[in-house]
Coordinates of C-alpha atoms in Angstrom, one line a residue:
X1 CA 97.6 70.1 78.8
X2 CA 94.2 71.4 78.0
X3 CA 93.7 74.8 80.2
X4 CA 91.7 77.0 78.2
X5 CA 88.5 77.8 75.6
X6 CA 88.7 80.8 74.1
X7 CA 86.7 83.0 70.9
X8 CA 90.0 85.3 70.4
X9 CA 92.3 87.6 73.0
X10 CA 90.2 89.7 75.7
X11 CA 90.3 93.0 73.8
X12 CA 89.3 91.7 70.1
X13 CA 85.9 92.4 70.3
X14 CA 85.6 95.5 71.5
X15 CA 85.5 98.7 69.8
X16 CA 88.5 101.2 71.0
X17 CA 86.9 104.5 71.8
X18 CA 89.2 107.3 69.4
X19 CA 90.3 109.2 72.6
X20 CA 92.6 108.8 76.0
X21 CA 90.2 106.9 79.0
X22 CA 90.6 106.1 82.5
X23 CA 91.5 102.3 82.9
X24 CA 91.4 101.0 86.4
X25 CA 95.1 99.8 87.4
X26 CA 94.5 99.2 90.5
X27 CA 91.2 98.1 93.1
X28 CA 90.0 96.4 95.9
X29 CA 86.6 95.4 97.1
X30 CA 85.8 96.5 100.2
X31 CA 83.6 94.3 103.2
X32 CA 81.5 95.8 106.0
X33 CA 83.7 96.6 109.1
X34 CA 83.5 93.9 111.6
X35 CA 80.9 95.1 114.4
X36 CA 82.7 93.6 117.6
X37 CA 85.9 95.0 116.6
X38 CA 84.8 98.3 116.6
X39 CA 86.5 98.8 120.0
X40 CA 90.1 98.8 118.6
X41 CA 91.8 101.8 118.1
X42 CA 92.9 100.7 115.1
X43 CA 89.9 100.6 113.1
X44 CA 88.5 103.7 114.8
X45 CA 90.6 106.5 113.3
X46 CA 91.2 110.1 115.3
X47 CA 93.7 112.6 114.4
X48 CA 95.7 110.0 112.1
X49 CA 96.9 109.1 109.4
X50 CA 96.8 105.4 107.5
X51 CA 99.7 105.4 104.8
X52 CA 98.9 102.3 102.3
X53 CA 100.8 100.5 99.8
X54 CA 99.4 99.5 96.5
X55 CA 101.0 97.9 93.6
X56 CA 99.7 99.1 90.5
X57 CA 99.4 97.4 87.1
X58 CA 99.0 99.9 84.1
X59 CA 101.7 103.0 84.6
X60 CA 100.8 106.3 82.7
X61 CA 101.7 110.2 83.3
X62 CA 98.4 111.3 84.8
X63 CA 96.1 109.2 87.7
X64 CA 93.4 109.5 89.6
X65 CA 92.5 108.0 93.6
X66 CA 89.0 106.8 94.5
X67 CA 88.3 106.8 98.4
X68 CA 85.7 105.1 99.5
X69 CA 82.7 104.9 102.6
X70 CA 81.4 101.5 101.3
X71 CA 78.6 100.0 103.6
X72 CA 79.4 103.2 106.1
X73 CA 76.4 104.4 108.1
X74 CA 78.0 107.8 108.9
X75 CA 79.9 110.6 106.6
X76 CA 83.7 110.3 106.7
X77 CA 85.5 113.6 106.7
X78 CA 89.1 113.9 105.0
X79 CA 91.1 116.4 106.1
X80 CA 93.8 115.8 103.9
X81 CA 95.3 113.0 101.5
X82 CA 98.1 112.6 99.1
X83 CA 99.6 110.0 96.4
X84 CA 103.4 109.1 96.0
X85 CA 105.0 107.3 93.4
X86 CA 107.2 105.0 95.2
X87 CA 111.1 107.3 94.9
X88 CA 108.9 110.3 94.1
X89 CA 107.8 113.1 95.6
X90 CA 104.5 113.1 97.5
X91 CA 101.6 114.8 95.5
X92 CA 98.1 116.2 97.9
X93 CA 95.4 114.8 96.6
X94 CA 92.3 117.3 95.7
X95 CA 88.3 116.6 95.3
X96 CA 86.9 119.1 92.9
X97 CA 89.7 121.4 93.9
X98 CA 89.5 120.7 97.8
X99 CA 92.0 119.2 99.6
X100 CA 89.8 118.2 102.3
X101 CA 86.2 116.3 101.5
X102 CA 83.6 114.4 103.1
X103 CA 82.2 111.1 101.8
X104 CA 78.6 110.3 102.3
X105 CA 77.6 107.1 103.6
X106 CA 77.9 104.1 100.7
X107 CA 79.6 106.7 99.0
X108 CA 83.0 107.1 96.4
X109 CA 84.5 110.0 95.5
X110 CA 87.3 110.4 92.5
X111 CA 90.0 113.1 93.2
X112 CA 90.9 115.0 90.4
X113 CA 93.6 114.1 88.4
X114 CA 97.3 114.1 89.6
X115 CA 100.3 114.5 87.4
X116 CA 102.9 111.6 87.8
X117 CA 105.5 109.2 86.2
X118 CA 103.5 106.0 87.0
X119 CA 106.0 103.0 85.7
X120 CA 103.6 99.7 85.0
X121 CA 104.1 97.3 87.7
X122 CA 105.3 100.3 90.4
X123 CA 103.9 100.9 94.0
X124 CA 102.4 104.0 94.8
X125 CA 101.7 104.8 98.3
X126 CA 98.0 106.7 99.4
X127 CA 98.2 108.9 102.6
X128 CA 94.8 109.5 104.1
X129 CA 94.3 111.7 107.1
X130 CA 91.2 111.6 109.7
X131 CA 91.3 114.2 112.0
X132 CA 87.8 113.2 113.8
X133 CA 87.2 110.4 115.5
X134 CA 85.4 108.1 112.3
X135 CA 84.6 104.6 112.2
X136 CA 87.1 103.0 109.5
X137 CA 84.1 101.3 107.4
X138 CA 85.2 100.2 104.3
X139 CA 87.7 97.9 104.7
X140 CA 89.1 95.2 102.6
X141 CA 90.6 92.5 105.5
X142 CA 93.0 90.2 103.8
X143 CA 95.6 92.7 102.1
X144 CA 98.4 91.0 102.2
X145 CA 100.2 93.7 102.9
X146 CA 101.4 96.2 106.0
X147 CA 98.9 99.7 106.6
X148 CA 100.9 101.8 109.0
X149 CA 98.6 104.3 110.9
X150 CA 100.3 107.8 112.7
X151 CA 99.9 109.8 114.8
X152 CA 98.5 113.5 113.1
X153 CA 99.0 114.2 109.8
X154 CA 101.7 113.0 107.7
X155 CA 100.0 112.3 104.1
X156 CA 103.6 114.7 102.9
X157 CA 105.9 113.2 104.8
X158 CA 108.2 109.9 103.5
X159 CA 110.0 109.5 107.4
X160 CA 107.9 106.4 109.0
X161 CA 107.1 106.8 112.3
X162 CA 108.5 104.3 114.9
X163 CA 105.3 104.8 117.0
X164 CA 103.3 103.2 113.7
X165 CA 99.9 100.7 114.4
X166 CA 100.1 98.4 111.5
X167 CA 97.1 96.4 109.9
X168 CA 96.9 94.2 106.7
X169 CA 94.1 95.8 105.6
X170 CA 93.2 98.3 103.3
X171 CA 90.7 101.1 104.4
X172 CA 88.9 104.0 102.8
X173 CA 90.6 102.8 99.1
X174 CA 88.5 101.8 96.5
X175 CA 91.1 102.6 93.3
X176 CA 93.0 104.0 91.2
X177 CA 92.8 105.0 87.5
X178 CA 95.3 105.7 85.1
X179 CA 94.6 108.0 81.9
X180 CA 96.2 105.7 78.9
X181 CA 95.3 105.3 75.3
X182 CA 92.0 104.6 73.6
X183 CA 93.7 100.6 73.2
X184 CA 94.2 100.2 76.6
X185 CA 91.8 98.1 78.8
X186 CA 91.3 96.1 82.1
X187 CA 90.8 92.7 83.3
X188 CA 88.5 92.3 86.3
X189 CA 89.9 89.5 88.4
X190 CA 87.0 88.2 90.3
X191 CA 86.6 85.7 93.3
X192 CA 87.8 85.0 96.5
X193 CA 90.5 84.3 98.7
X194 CA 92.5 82.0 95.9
X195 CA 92.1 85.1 93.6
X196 CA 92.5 88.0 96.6
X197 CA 96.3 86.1 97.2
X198 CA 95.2 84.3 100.6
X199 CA 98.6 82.5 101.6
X200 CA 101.0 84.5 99.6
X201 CA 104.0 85.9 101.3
X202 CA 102.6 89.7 102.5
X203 CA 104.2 92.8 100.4
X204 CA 105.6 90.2 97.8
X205 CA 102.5 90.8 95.6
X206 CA 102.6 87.1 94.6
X207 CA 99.1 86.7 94.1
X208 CA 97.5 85.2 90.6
X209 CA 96.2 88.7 89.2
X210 CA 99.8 90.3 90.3
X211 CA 101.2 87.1 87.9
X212 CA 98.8 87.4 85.2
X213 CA 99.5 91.7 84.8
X214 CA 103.5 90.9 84.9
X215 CA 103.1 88.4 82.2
X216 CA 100.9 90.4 80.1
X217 CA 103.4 93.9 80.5
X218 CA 106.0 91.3 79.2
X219 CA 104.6 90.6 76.0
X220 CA 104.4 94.1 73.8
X221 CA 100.8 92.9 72.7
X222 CA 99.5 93.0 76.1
X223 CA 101.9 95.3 77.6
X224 CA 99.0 97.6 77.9
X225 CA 96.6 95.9 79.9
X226 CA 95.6 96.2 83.2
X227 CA 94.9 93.8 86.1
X228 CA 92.9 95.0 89.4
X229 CA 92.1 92.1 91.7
X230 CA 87.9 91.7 93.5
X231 CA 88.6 89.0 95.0
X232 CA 87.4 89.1 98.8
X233 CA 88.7 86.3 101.0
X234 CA 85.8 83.6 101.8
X235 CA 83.1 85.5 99.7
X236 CA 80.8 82.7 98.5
X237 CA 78.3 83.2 95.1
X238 CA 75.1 82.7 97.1
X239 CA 75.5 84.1 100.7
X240 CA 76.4 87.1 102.7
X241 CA 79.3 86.1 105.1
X242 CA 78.0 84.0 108.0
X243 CA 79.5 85.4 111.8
X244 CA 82.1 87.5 110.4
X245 CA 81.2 90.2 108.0
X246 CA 85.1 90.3 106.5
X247 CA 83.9 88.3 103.5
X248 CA 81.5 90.5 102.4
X249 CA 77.9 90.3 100.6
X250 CA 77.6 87.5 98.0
X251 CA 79.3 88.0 94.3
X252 CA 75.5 88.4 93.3
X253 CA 75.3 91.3 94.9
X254 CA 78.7 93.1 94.5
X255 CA 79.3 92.1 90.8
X256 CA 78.4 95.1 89.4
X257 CA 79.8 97.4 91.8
X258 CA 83.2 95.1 91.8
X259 CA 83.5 94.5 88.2
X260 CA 81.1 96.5 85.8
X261 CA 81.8 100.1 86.8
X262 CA 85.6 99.7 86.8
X263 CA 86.8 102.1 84.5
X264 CA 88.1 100.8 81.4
X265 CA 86.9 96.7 82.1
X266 CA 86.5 94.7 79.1
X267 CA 86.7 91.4 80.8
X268 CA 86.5 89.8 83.8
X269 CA 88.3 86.4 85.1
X270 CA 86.1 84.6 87.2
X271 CA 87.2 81.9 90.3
X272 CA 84.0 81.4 92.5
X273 CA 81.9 78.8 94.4
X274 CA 84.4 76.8 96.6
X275 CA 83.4 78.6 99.8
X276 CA 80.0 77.9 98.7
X277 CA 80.7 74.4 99.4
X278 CA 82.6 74.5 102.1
X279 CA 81.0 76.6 104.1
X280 CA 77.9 75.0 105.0
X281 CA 78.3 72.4 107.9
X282 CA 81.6 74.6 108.8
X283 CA 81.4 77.7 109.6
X284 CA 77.7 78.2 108.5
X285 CA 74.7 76.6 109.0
X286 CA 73.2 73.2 106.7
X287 CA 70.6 75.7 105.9
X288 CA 73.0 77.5 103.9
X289 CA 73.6 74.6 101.7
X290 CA 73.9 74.5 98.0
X291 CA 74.1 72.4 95.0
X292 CA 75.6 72.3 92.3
X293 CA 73.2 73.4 90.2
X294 CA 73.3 76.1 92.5
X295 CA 76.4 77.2 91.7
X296 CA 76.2 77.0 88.1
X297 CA 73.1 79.4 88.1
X298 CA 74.9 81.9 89.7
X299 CA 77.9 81.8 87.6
X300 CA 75.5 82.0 84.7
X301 CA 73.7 85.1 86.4
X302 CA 77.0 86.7 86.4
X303 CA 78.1 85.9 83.1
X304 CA 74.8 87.3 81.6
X305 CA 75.8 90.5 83.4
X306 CA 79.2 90.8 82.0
X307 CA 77.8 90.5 78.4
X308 CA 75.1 93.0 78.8
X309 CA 78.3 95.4 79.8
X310 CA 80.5 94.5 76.6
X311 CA 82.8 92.8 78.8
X312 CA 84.3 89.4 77.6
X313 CA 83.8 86.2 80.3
X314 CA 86.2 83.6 81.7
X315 CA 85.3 81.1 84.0
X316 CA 87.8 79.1 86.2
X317 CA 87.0 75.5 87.2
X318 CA 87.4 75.0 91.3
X319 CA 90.7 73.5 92.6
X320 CA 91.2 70.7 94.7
X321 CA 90.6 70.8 98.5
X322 CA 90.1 66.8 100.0
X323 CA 92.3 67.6 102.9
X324 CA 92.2 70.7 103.9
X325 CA 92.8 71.4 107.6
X326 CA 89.5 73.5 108.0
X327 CA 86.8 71.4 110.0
X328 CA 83.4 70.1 107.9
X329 CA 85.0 72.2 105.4
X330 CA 85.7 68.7 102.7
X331 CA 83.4 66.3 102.6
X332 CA 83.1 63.8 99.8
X333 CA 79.4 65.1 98.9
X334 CA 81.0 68.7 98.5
X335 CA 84.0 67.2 96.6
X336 CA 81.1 65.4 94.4
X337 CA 79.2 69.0 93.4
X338 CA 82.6 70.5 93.0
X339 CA 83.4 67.7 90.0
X340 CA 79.6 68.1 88.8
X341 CA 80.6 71.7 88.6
X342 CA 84.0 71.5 87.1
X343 CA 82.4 69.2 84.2
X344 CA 80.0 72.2 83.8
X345 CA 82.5 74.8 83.5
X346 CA 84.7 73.0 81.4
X347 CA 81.6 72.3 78.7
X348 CA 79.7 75.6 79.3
X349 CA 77.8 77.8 76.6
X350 CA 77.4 80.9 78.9
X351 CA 81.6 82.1 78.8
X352 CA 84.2 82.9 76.3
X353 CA 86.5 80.8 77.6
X354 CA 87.5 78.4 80.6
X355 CA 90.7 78.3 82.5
X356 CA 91.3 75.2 84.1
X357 CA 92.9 75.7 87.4
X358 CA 91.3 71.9 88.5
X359 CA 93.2 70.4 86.1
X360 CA 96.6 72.7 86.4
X361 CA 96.9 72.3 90.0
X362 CA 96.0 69.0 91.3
X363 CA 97.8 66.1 92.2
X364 CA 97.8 63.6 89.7
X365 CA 98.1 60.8 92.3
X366 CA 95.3 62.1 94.2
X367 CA 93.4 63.7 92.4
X368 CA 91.1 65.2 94.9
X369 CA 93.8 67.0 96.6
X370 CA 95.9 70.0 95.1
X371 CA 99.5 69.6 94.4
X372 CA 101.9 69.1 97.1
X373 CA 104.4 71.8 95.4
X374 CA 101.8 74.5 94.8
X375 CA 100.2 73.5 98.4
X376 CA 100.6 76.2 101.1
X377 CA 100.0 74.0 103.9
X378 CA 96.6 73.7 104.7
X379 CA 95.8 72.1 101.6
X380 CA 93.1 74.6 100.0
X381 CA 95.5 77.3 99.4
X382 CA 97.9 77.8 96.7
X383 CA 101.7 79.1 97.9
X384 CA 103.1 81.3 96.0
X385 CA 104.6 78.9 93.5
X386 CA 100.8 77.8 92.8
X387 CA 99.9 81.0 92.4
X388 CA 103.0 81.8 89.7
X389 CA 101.3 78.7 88.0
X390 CA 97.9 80.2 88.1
X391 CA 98.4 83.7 87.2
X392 CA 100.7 82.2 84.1
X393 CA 97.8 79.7 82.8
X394 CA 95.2 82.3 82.7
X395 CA 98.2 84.8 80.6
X396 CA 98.3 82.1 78.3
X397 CA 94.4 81.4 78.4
X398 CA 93.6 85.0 77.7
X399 CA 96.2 85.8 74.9
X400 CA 94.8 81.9 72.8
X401 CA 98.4 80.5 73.3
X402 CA 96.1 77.5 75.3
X403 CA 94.8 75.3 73.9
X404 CA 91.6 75.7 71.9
X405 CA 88.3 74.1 72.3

């Protein structure tokens, strides 16, 4: 089965710096809060404090926490936060030696670093207390997996609180960093709800980028790589999100900030352009139409990026959707300029190598329709088998044991 092109494994080409770095192990992109929700006392915080899982991919013995006030109008005041190591004691987290901070608006801040015993592939859990009422405006929506929020401040205490609001979403994180050895790099996973784990069973972390890191750690030539997922459920190339703002601004405009300034990147995985046709006669206006053409433009645009950063580019054909139980979301025109751009992908000059999740995860009896064992049910999603499948392929696509151009 032909999955992959590649010019040689993701770290080949680029020149090892002779000192420790900071590699990103862990991120999330964030989308603008959701105006009419702004009402609900769990995204306005006051006097409380949001404990957040996060499952890391690189371990090491010192990290770091970025917080984040993406797309916030108004400063966000801290008054305390701390990082545990999931069996370990709680550590406070401090901001050029203060343990309260405030984040301007559009704004991160990196805490100084924390001493730890980070394993690769452990959970570490980020306690943030708000003590003034704050609008919670950086947000990423589609977690897959359980925020509590408590009452006053418990960023040092392990006891949950029965009393607990709970959320899939992550707020005010942006990061976290991990100081490992002058070999050690990251792979950008970019996209969106496919790649940010949409369907997967919630604080399983059986999403594709969660695969592709527990593969890599497997292998002693990869063990050292790191994995930190951009994907943002329903983002499309082209567009901001139509309605609802939980999609975020378009991968044109959040590439760099997503991918080029994540400490440590040397490549990036890309899976977009599916919600760029399906959107348009759904749940956004014909006006918002594209081709395929379109689409290929864009990925190119984002390719050219990547190089002009040193980082190495892989771009994933789009998978299967005839089906799908999402109104005007499949049409055979749309299926049309998905092939046009799948025959693009798989031929183009602009990457370093293709992953071919069309190809892996279709049904070869149909081939317009994804695979009824890697279906989650509404026939545009992967479960969580498709995404073992996925995460796998692009291991193998990424380390040359694909197959070669």
């Amino acid at each position: 089965m032909k999955l992959f092109a590649t010019a040689g494994f993701l770290l080949a080409s680029i020149s090892a710096s002779a000192s420790p770095h900071w590699v990103a192990t862990w991120a999330t992109a964030p989308s603008p809060m959701q105006p009419d929700w702004s009402a609900k006392p769990a995204l306005w915080l006051e006097g409380q404090t949001l404990h957040e899982t996060v499952h890391v991919s690189l371990g090491g013995s010192e990290i770091r926490v970025r917080l984040a006030n993406i797309f916030g109008s108004h400063p966000v005041y801290i008054g305390a936060a701390s990082v545990a190591v999931a069996g370990q004691p709680s550590h406070p987290l401090a901001f050029a030696g203060h343990h309260s901070v405030t984040i301007p608006p559009d704004a991160e801040l990196v805490s100084d670093p924390v001493p730890v015993d980070l394993p690769s592939g452990g959970n570490l859990s980020i306690c943030i207390f708000v003590p003034a009422r704050t609008e919670a405006a950086s947000f990423h929506y589609s977690a897959s997996q359980t925020v509590t929020i408590e009452p006053g401040d418990t960023t040092l205490s392990s006891t949950p609180v029965p009393s607990a609001l709970t959320l899939h979403s992550w707020v005010f994180l942006a990061g976290v960093d991990v100081e490992a050895e002058a070999s050690a790099g990251a792979i950008v996973a970019f996209g969106d709800s496919i790649t940010d784990g949409t369907k997967s069973t919630d604080n399983a972390n059986h999403r594709w980028p969660d695969v592709l890191a527990a593969v890599l750690r497997s292998s002693p030539a990869t063990g050292r790589t790191a994995v930190v997922n951009a994907g943002i459920s329903g983002n499309r190339l082209l567009h901001d999100s139509y309605g609802t703002l939980s999609s975020g601004i378009s991968a044109l405009a959040r590439f760099d900030r997503d991918v080029l300034v994540q400490p440590g990147a040397r490549s990036v995985v890309i899976l977009e352009g599916i919600n760029d046709l399906g959107h348009y006669g759904s749940n956004a206006p014909l006006s918002e139409a594209v081709t395929a053409a379109d689409v290929e433009g864009a990925l190119s645009e984002l390719a050219a990026r990547a190089h002009e950063s040193g980082l190495r580019v892989y771009l994933c054909t789009l998978l299967p959707f005839e089906g799908t139980v999402y109104p005007g979301y499949y049409t055979p025109a749309k299926n049309e300029a998905r092939e046009q751009i799948n025959a693009w992908i798989r031929s183009n000059q602009v990457a370093d190598g293709v992953v071919d999740f069309d190809l892996l995860t279709r049904d070869p009896a149909q081939r317009r329709r994804i695979l009824p064992a890697y279906d989650c049910g509404d026939h545009l999603h992967p479960n969580d088998t498709g995404y073992r499948a996925m995460g796998t392929a692009v291991a193998e696509a990424i380390t040359g044991h694909g197959s070669a151009r």
